[in-house]
Coordinates of C-alpha atoms in Angstrom, one line a residue:
X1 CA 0.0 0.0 0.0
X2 CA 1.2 3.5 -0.7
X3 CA 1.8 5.8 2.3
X4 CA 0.8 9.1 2.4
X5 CA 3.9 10.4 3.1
X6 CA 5.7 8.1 0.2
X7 CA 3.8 9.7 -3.4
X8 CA 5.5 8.6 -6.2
X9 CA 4.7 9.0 -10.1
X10 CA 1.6 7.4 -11.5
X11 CA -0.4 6.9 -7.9
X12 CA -4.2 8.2 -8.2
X13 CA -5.4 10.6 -5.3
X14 CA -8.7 12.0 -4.3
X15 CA -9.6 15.4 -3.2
X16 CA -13.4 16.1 -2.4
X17 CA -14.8 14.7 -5.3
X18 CA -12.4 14.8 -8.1
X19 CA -9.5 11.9 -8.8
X20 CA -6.4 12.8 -10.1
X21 CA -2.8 11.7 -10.6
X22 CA 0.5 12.4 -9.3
X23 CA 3.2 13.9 -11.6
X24 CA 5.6 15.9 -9.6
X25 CA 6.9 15.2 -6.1
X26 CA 9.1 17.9 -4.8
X27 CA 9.6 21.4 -3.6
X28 CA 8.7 24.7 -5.5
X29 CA 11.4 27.5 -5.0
X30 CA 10.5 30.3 -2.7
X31 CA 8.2 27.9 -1.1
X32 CA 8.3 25.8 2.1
X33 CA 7.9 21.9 2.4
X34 CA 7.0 19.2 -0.6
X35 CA 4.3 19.9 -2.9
X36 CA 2.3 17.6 -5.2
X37 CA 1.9 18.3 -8.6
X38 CA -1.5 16.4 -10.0
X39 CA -3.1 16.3 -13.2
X40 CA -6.3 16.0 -12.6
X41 CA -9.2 13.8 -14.6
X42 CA -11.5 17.2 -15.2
X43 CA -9.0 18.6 -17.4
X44 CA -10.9 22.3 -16.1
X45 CA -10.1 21.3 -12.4
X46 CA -6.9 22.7 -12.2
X47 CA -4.9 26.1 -12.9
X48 CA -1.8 25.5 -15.5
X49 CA -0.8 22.9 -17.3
X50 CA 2.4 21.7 -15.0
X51 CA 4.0 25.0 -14.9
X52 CA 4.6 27.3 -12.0
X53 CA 6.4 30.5 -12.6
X54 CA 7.7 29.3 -15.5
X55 CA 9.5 26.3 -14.6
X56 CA 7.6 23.5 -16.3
X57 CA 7.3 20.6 -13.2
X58 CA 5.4 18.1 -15.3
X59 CA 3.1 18.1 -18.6
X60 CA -0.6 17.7 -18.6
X61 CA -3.2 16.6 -21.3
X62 CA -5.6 19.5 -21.4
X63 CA -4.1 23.1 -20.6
X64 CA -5.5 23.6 -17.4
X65 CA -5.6 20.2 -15.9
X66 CA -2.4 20.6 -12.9
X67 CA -2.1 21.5 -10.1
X68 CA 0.4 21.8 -6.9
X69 CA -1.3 21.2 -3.5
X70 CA 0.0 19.9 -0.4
X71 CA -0.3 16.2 0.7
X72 CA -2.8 17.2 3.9
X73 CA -5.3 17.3 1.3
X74 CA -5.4 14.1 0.1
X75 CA -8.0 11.5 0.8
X76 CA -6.6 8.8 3.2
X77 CA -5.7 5.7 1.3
X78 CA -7.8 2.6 2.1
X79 CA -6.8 -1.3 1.4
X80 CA -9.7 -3.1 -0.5
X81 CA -10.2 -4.8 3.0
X82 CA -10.7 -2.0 4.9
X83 CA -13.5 -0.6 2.6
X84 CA -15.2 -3.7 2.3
X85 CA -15.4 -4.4 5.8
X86 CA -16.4 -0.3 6.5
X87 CA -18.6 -1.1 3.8
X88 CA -20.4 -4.3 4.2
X89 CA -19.7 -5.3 8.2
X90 CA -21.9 -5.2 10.4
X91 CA -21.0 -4.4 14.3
X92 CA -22.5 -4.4 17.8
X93 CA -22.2 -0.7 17.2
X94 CA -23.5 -0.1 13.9
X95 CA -26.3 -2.0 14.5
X96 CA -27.0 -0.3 18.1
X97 CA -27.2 3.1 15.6
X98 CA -29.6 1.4 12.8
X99 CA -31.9 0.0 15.9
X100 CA -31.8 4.4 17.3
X101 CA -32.2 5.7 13.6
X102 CA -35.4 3.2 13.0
X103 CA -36.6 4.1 16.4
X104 CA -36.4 7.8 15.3
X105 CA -38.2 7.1 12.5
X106 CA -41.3 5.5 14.1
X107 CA -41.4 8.6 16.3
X108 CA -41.5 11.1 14.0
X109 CA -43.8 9.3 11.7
X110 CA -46.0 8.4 14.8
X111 CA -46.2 4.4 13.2
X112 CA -45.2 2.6 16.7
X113 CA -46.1 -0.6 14.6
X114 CA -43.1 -0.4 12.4
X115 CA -41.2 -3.2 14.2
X116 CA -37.5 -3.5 14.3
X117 CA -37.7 -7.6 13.3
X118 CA -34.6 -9.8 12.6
X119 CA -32.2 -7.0 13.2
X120 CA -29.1 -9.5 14.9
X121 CA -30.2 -12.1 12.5
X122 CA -29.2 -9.4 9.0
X123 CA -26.3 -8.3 10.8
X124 CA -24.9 -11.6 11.6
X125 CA -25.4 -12.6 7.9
X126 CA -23.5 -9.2 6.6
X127 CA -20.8 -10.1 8.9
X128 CA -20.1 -13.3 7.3
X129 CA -17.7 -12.6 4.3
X130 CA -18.1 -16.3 3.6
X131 CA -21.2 -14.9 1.7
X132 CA -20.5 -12.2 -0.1
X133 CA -20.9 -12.4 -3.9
X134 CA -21.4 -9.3 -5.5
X135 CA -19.4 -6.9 -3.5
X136 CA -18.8 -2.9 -5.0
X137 CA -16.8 -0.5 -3.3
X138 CA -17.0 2.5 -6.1
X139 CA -15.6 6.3 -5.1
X140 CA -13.9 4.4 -2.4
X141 CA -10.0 5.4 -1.6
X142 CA -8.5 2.3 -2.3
X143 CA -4.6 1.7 -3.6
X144 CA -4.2 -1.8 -2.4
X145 CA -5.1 -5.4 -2.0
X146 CA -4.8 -6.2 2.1
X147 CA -5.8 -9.7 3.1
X148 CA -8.6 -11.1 1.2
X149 CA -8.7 -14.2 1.8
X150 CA -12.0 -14.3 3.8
X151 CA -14.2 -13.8 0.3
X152 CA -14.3 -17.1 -0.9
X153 CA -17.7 -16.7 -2.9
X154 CA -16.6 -13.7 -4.4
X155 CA -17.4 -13.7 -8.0
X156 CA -18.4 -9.5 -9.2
X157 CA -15.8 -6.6 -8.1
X158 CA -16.9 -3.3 -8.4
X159 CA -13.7 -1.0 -7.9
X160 CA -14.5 1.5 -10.3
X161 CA -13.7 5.4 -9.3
X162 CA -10.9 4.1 -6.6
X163 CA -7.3 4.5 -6.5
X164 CA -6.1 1.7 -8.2
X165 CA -3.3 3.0 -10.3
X166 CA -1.0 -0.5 -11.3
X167 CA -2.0 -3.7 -12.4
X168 CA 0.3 -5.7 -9.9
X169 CA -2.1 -4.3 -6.9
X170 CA -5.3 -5.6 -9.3
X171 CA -3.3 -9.2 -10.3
X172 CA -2.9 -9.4 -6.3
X173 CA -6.7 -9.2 -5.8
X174 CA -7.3 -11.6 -8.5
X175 CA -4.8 -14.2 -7.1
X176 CA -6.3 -13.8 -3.9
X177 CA -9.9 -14.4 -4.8
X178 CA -10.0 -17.7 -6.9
X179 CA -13.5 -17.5 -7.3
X180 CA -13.5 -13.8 -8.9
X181 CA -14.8 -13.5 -12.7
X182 CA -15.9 -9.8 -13.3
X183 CA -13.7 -7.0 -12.6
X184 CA -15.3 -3.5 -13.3
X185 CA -11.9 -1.3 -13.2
X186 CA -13.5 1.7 -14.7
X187 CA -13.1 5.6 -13.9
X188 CA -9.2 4.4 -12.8
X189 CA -6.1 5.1 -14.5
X190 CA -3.5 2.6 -14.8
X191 CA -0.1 2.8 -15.5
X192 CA 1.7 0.7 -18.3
X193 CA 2.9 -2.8 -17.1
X194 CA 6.3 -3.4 -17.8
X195 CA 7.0 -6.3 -20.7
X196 CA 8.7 -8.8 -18.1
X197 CA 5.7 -8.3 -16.0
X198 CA 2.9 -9.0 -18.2
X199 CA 3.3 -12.9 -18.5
X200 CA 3.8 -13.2 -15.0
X201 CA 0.9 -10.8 -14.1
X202 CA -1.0 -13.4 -17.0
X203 CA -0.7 -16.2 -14.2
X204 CA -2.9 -13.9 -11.2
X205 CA -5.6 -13.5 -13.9
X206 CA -6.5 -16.9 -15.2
X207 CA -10.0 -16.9 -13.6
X208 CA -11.1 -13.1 -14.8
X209 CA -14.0 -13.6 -17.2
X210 CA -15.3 -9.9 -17.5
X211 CA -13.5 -6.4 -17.7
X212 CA -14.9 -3.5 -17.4
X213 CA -12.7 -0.5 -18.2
X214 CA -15.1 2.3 -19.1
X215 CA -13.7 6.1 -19.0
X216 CA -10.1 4.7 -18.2
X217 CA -8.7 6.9 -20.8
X218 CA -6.6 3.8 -22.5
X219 CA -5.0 5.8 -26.0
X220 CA -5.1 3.4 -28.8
X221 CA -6.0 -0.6 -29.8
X222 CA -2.3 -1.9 -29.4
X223 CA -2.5 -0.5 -25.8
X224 CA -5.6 -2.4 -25.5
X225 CA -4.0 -5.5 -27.1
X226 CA -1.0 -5.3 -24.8
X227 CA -2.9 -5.4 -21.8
X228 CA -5.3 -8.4 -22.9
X229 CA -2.3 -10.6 -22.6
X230 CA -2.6 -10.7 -18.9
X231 CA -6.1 -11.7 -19.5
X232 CA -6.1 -15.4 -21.2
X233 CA -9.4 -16.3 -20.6
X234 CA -11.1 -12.8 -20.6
X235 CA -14.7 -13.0 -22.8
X236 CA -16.1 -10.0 -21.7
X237 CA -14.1 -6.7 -22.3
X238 CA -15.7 -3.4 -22.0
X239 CA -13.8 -0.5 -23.3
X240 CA -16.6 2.4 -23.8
X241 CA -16.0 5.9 -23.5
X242 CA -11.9 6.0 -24.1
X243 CA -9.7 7.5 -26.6
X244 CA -9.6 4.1 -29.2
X245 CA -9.2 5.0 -32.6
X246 CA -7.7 3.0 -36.0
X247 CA -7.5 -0.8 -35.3
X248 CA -4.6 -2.2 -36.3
X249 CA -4.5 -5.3 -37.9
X250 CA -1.9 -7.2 -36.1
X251 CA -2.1 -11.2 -35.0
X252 CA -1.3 -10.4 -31.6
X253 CA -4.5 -9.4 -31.1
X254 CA -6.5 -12.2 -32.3
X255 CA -4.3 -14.6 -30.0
X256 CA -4.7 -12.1 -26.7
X257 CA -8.4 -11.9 -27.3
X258 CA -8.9 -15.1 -28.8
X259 CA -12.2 -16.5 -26.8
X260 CA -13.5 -12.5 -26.6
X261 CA -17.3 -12.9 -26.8
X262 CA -18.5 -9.7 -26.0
X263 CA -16.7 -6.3 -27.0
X264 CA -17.9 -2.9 -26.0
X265 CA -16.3 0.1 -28.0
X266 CA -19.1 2.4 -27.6
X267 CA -18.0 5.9 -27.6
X268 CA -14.8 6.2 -29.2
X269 CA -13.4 6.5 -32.6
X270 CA -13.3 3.3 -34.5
X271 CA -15.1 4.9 -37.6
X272 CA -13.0 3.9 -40.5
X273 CA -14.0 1.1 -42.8
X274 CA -10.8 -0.6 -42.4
X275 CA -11.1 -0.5 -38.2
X276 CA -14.2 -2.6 -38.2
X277 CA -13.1 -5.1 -41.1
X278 CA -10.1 -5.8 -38.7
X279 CA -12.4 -6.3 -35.3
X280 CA -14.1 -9.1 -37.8
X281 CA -10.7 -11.3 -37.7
X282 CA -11.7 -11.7 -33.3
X283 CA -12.2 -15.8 -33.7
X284 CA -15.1 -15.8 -31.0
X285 CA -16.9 -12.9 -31.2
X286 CA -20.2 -13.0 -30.7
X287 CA -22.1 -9.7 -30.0
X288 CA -20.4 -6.2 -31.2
X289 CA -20.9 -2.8 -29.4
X290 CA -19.9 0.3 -31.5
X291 CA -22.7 2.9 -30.8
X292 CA -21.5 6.2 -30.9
X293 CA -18.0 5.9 -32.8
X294 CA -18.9 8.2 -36.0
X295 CA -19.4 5.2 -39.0
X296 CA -20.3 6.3 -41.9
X297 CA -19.9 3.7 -44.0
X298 CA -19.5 -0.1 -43.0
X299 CA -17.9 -2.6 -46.1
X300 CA -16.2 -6.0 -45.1
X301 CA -15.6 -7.0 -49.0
X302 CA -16.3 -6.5 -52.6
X303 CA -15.0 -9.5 -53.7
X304 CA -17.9 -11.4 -52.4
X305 CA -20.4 -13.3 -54.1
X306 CA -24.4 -12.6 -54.0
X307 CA -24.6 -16.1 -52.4
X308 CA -21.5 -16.1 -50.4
X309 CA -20.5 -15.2 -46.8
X310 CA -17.4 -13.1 -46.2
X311 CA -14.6 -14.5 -43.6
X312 CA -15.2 -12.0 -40.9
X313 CA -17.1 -12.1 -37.7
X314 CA -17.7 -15.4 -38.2
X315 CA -19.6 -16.2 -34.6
X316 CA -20.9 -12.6 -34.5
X317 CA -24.9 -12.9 -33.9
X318 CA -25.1 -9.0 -32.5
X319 CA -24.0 -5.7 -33.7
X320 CA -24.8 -2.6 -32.1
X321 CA -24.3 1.0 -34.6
X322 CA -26.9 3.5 -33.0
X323 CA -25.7 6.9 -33.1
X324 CA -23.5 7.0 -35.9
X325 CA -24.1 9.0 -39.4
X326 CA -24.3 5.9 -41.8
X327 CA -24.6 7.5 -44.9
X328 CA -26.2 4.9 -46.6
X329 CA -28.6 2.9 -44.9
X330 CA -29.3 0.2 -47.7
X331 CA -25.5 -0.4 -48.4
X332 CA -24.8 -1.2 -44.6
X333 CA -27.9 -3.6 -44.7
X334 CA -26.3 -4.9 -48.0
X335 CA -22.7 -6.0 -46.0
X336 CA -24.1 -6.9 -42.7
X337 CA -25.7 -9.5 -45.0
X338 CA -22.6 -10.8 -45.6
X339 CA -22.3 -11.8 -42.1
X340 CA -22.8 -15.7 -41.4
X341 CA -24.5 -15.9 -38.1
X342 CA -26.1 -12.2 -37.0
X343 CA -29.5 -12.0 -35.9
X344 CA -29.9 -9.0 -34.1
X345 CA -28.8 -5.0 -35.5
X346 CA -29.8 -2.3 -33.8
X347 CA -29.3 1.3 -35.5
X348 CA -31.3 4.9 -35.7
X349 CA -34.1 4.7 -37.8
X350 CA -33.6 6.6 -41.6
X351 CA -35.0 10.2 -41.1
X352 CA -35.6 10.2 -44.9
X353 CA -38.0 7.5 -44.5
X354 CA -40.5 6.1 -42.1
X355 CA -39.7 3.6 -39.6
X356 CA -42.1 1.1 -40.8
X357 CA -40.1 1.6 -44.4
X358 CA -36.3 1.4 -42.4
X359 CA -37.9 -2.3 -40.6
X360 CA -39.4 -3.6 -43.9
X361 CA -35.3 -2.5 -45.5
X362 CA -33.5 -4.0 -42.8
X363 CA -36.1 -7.2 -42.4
X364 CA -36.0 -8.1 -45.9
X365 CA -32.2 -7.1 -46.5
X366 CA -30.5 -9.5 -44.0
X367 CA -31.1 -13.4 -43.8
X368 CA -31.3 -14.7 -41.1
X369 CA -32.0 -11.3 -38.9
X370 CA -34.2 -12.0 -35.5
X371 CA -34.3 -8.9 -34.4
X372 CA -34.0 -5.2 -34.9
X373 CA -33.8 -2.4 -32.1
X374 CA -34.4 -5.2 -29.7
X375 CA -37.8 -6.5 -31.3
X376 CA -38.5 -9.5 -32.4
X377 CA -38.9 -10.3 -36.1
X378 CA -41.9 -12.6 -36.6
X379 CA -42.1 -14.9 -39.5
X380 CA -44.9 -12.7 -41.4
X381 CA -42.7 -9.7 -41.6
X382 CA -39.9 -11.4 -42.3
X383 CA -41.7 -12.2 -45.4
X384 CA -43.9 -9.2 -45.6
X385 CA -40.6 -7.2 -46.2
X386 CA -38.9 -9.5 -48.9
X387 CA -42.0 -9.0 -50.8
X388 CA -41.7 -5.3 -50.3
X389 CA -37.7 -5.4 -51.7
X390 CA -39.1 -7.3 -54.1
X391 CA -41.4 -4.6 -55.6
X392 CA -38.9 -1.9 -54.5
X393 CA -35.8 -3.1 -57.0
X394 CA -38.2 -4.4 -59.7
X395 CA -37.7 -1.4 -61.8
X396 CA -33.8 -1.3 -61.4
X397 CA -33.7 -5.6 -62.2
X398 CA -35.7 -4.9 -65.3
X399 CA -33.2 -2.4 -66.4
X400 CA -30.1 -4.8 -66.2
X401 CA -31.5 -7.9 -66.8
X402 CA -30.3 -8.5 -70.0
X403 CA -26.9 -7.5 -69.2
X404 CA -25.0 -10.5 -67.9
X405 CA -22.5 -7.9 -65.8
X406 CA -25.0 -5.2 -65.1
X407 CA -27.3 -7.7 -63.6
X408 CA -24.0 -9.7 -61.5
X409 CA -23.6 -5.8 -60.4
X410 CA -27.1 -4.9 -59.6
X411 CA -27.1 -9.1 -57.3
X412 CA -24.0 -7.9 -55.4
X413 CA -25.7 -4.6 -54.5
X414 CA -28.8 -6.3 -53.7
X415 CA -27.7 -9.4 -51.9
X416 CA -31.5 -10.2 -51.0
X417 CA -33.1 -10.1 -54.7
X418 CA -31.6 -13.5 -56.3
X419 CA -33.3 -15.5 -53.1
X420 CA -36.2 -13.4 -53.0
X421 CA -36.9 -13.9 -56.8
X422 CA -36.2 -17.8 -56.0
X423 CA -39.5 -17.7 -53.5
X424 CA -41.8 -15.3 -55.2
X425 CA -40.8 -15.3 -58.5
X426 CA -39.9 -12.7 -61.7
X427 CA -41.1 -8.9 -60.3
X428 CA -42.4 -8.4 -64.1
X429 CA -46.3 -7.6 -62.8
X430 CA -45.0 -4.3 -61.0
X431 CA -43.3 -3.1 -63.9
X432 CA -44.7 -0.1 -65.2
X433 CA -46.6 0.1 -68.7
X434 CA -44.3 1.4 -71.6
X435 CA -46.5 0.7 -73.8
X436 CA -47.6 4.7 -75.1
X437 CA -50.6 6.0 -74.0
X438 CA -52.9 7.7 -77.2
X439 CA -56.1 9.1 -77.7
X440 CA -56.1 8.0 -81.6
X441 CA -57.3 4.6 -82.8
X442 CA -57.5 3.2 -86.5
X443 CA -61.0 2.0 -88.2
X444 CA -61.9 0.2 -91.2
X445 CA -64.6 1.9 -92.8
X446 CA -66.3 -0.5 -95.0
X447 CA -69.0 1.1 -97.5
X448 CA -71.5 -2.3 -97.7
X449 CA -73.2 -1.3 -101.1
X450 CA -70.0 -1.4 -103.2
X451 CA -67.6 -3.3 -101.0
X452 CA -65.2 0.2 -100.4
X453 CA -63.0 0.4 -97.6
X454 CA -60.8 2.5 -96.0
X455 CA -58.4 3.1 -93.6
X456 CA -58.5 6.3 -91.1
X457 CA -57.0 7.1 -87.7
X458 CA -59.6 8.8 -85.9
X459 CA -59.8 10.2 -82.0
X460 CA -62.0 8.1 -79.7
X461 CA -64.1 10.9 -78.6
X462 CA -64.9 11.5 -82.1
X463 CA -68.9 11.3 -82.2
X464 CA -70.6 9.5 -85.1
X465 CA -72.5 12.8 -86.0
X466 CA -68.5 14.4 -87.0
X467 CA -67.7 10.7 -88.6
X468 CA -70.4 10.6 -91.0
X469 CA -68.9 14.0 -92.1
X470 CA -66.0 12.3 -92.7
X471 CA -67.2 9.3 -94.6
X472 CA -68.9 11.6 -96.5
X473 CA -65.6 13.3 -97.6
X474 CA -63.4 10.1 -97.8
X475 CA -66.0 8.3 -99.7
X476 CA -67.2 11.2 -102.3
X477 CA -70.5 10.7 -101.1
X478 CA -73.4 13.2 -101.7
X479 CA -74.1 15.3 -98.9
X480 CA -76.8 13.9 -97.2
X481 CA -74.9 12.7 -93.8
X482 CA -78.8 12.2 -92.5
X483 CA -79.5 8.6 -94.5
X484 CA -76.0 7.0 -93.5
X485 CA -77.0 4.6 -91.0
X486 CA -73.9 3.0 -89.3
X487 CA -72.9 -0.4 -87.3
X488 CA -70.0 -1.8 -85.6
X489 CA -68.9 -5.1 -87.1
X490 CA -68.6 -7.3 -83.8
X491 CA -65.3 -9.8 -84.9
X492 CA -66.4 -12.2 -81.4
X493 CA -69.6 -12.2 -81.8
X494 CA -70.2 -12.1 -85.6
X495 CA -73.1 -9.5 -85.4
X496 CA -73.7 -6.0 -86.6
X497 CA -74.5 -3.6 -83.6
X498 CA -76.5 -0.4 -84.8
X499 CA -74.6 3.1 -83.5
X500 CA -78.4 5.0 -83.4
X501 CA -77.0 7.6 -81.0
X502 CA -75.2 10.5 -83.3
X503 CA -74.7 12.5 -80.1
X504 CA -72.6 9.7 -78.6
X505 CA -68.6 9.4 -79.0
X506 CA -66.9 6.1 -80.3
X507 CA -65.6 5.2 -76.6
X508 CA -69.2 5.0 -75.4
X509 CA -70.1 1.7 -78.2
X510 CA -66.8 0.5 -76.6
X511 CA -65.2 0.8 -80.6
X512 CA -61.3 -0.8 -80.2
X513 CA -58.2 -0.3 -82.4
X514 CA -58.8 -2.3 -86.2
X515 CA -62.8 -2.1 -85.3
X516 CA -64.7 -2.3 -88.6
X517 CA -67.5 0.1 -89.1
X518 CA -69.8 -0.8 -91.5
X519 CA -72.4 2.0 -93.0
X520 CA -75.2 2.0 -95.8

């Protein structure tokens, strides 16, 4: 355990509320007695940036993050024992205090029928350590291990926003509690283990499952990586809210984090195309966290095949991209259906679109896909929505499919189409007409005394009252439009039906394209 009176670089302190760390141990000229020089996790909690009187004593992050003070205001240190027990323990005292508070409280709310009951019996189960399981000791001044060999059932460790500052002090709590599988480290800052130490450090870990390290301000992936190989059988790692960027792609990496199940990188910067392709090559990974990172654009390959999976994220079943600016919604449905085994996505809804019309994209875009934003996909959308894809890309199919590489193009873009065609068919009944719409149709105008015909395009609306005009002109007949009495030659039906009406327009007899009308 650090002393108070022994600071060194790299040990976390607590004043009030805010956490810090040292950076300077030493005296200040024109000043009595030692100061400490802390950078301090607010980077707006402190005054400078290291420098006092223009004599640099250390270097800060954030221009106004240091600070000197003097060691009297530091929060006493604590062992991990110590808080537990001030914590969790239960003594003749304490529990003479909790027997006057409740007493209080029947008095003031007059309820003399709120019994005390069972009082010795709670406090002689909280001072059995035997049975503690979940234990969490967050804001708590602890820098060190003491004797934990009392918490046998120990399995969840909440030591987030202590003093840990060094992974040998963490390694000692995990090698003293065997039973210990979830470590949630977060709000600490830790200082870089040194190469020699890490394998054996590796030894004191073998039973940590889970990791939590939110806000711990690690710098980059390969920092990340390093520190996973003192955690061989970690399957859990959270790293939200840090300063994780580009993803290398390094095999060191996929060894250190080789049975990784679950990864949370919410909050940081792993946007590029070329970060998330290389979290695909994790052997084990199963479900994917990477709200809040600033995608725009997710592509794993464009070598693959229509009816192919890619080789990345090969167990992944979840994927988790809310709060990002995906620029295109349809091309990121497009890859993650390249994906082997995912069932659930969750993502913000298209603002262009309705959300009924992002589910039915989404649905009918991704085989395989259970849920989406936590709901469950039932068997009649899943379907519903193909059909909907279906219709949607009939008019861009139709445009390629006579073009061998067009149409391979158009498949590779639209994963879903081949199999949806396979189940429902050729999309050719939602194509639009091409055919072109006109208001002219052609008659054969057959003159029954002496076997004339003739041929004339004509409007539709044209009323027989105007066509006898123009028989009468076509034919050279006299004019005397009054005797012409005209019928329309029914082909079907093989009869003659008498157009009486003058007033009335061709469409109203129902006369088609190539009719015959027949007049005497």
């Amino acid at each position: 355990m650090i002393l108070q009176n022994h600071l060194e670089h790299g040990v976390r302190v607590k004043v009030g509320q805010h956490f810090g760390t040292v950076r300077y141990v030493g005296e200040v000229p024109n000043t009595e007695g030692e100061w400490i020089g802390i950078e301090w996790d607010d980077p707006e909690r402190g005054k400078h940036s290291g420098s006092v009187n223009g004599v640099q004593y250390f270097q800060t992050r954030s221009p106004k993050a240091g600070s000197m003070i003097r060691s009297e205001k530091l929060a006493k240190f604590q062992t991990l024992e110590q808080a537990i027990t001030e914590k969790y323990i239960s003594t003749e005292d304490t529990l003479r205090l909790d027997s006057e508070m409740i007493r209080a409280v029947q008095k003031q709310l007059h309820a003399p029928l709120f019994e005390i009951v069972g009082m010795e019996k709670v406090g002689g189960k909280q001072s059995n350590l035997q049975q503690l399981v979940d234990v969490s000791v967050r804001y708590c001044p602890v820098n060190a291990a003491g004797d934990l060999s009392s918490f046998v059932n120990l399995q969840m460790l909440d030591v987030s926003s202590t003093l840990l500052w060094n992974w040998t002090v963490v390694a000692s709590i995990a090698e003293q509690i065997p039973t210990l599988q979830e470590l949630n480290l977060s709000n600490n800052r830790f200082v870089d283990p040194y190469e020699e130490q890490i394998s054996m450090l590796a030894q004191k870990f073998q039973n940590i499952r889970k990791i939590i390290l939110r806000s711990c301000a690690l710098g980059s992936w390969s920092e990340v990586v390093r520190l996973a190989r003192m955690w061989p059988a970690i399957e859990y790692l959270s790293l939200e809210q840090n300063d994780i960027g580009y993803v290398e792609d390094e095999a060191p990496y996929i060894v250190a984090l080789s049975r990784l199940k679950h990864l949370d990188l919410q909050n940081n910067s792993v946007c590029d195309v070329e970060s998330v392709r290389n979290l695909g090559k994790l052997p084990a990974l199963e479900e994917l966290l990477l709200n809040g990172n600033g995608i725009r654009e997710v592509r794993f390959s464009e070598d693959c095949p229509h009816n192919e999976k890619v080789d990345l994220f090969r167990q992944l079943r979840t994927i988790y991209l809310r709060e990002n600016p995906l620029q295109d919604q349809c091309s990121t449905f497009n890859e993650l259906d390249k994906l082997a085994r995912l069932e659930h996505v969750t993502l913000d809804p298209d603002p262009s679109v309705s959300y009924e019309e992002t589910v039915a994209r989404i649905v009918g875009s991704i085989a395989g896909l259970r849920m989406f934003n936590r709901s469950t996909i039932s068997e009649k959308l899943g379907r519903d929505s193909e059909c909907d894809m279906w219709k949607l890309y009939a008019n861009q199919w139709a445009e390629v499919r006579n073009d061998a590489q067009r149409l391979k193009a158009f498949f590779k873009s639209h994963r879903m189409y081949p199999r949806v065609m396979e189940r429902l068919g050729s999309p050719e009944q939602f194509l639009p007409d091409t055919r072109k719409v006109t208001n002219m149709i052609h008659l054969q105008l057959l003159n029954e005394t002496t076997a004339e015909r003739r041929d004339k395009k004509v409007p539709k609306r044209i009323n027989l009252h105007t066509l006898q005009n123009l028989i009468v002109k076509l034919f050279g007949l006299p004019d005397s439009t009054s005797s012409l009495r005209l019928y329309l030659l029914d082909r079907k039906r093989k009869v003659r039906i008498p157009l009486e009406n003058h007033g009335k327009s061709l469409d109203f007899y129902s006369v088609e394209d190539n009719d015959t009308i027949v007049f005497e």
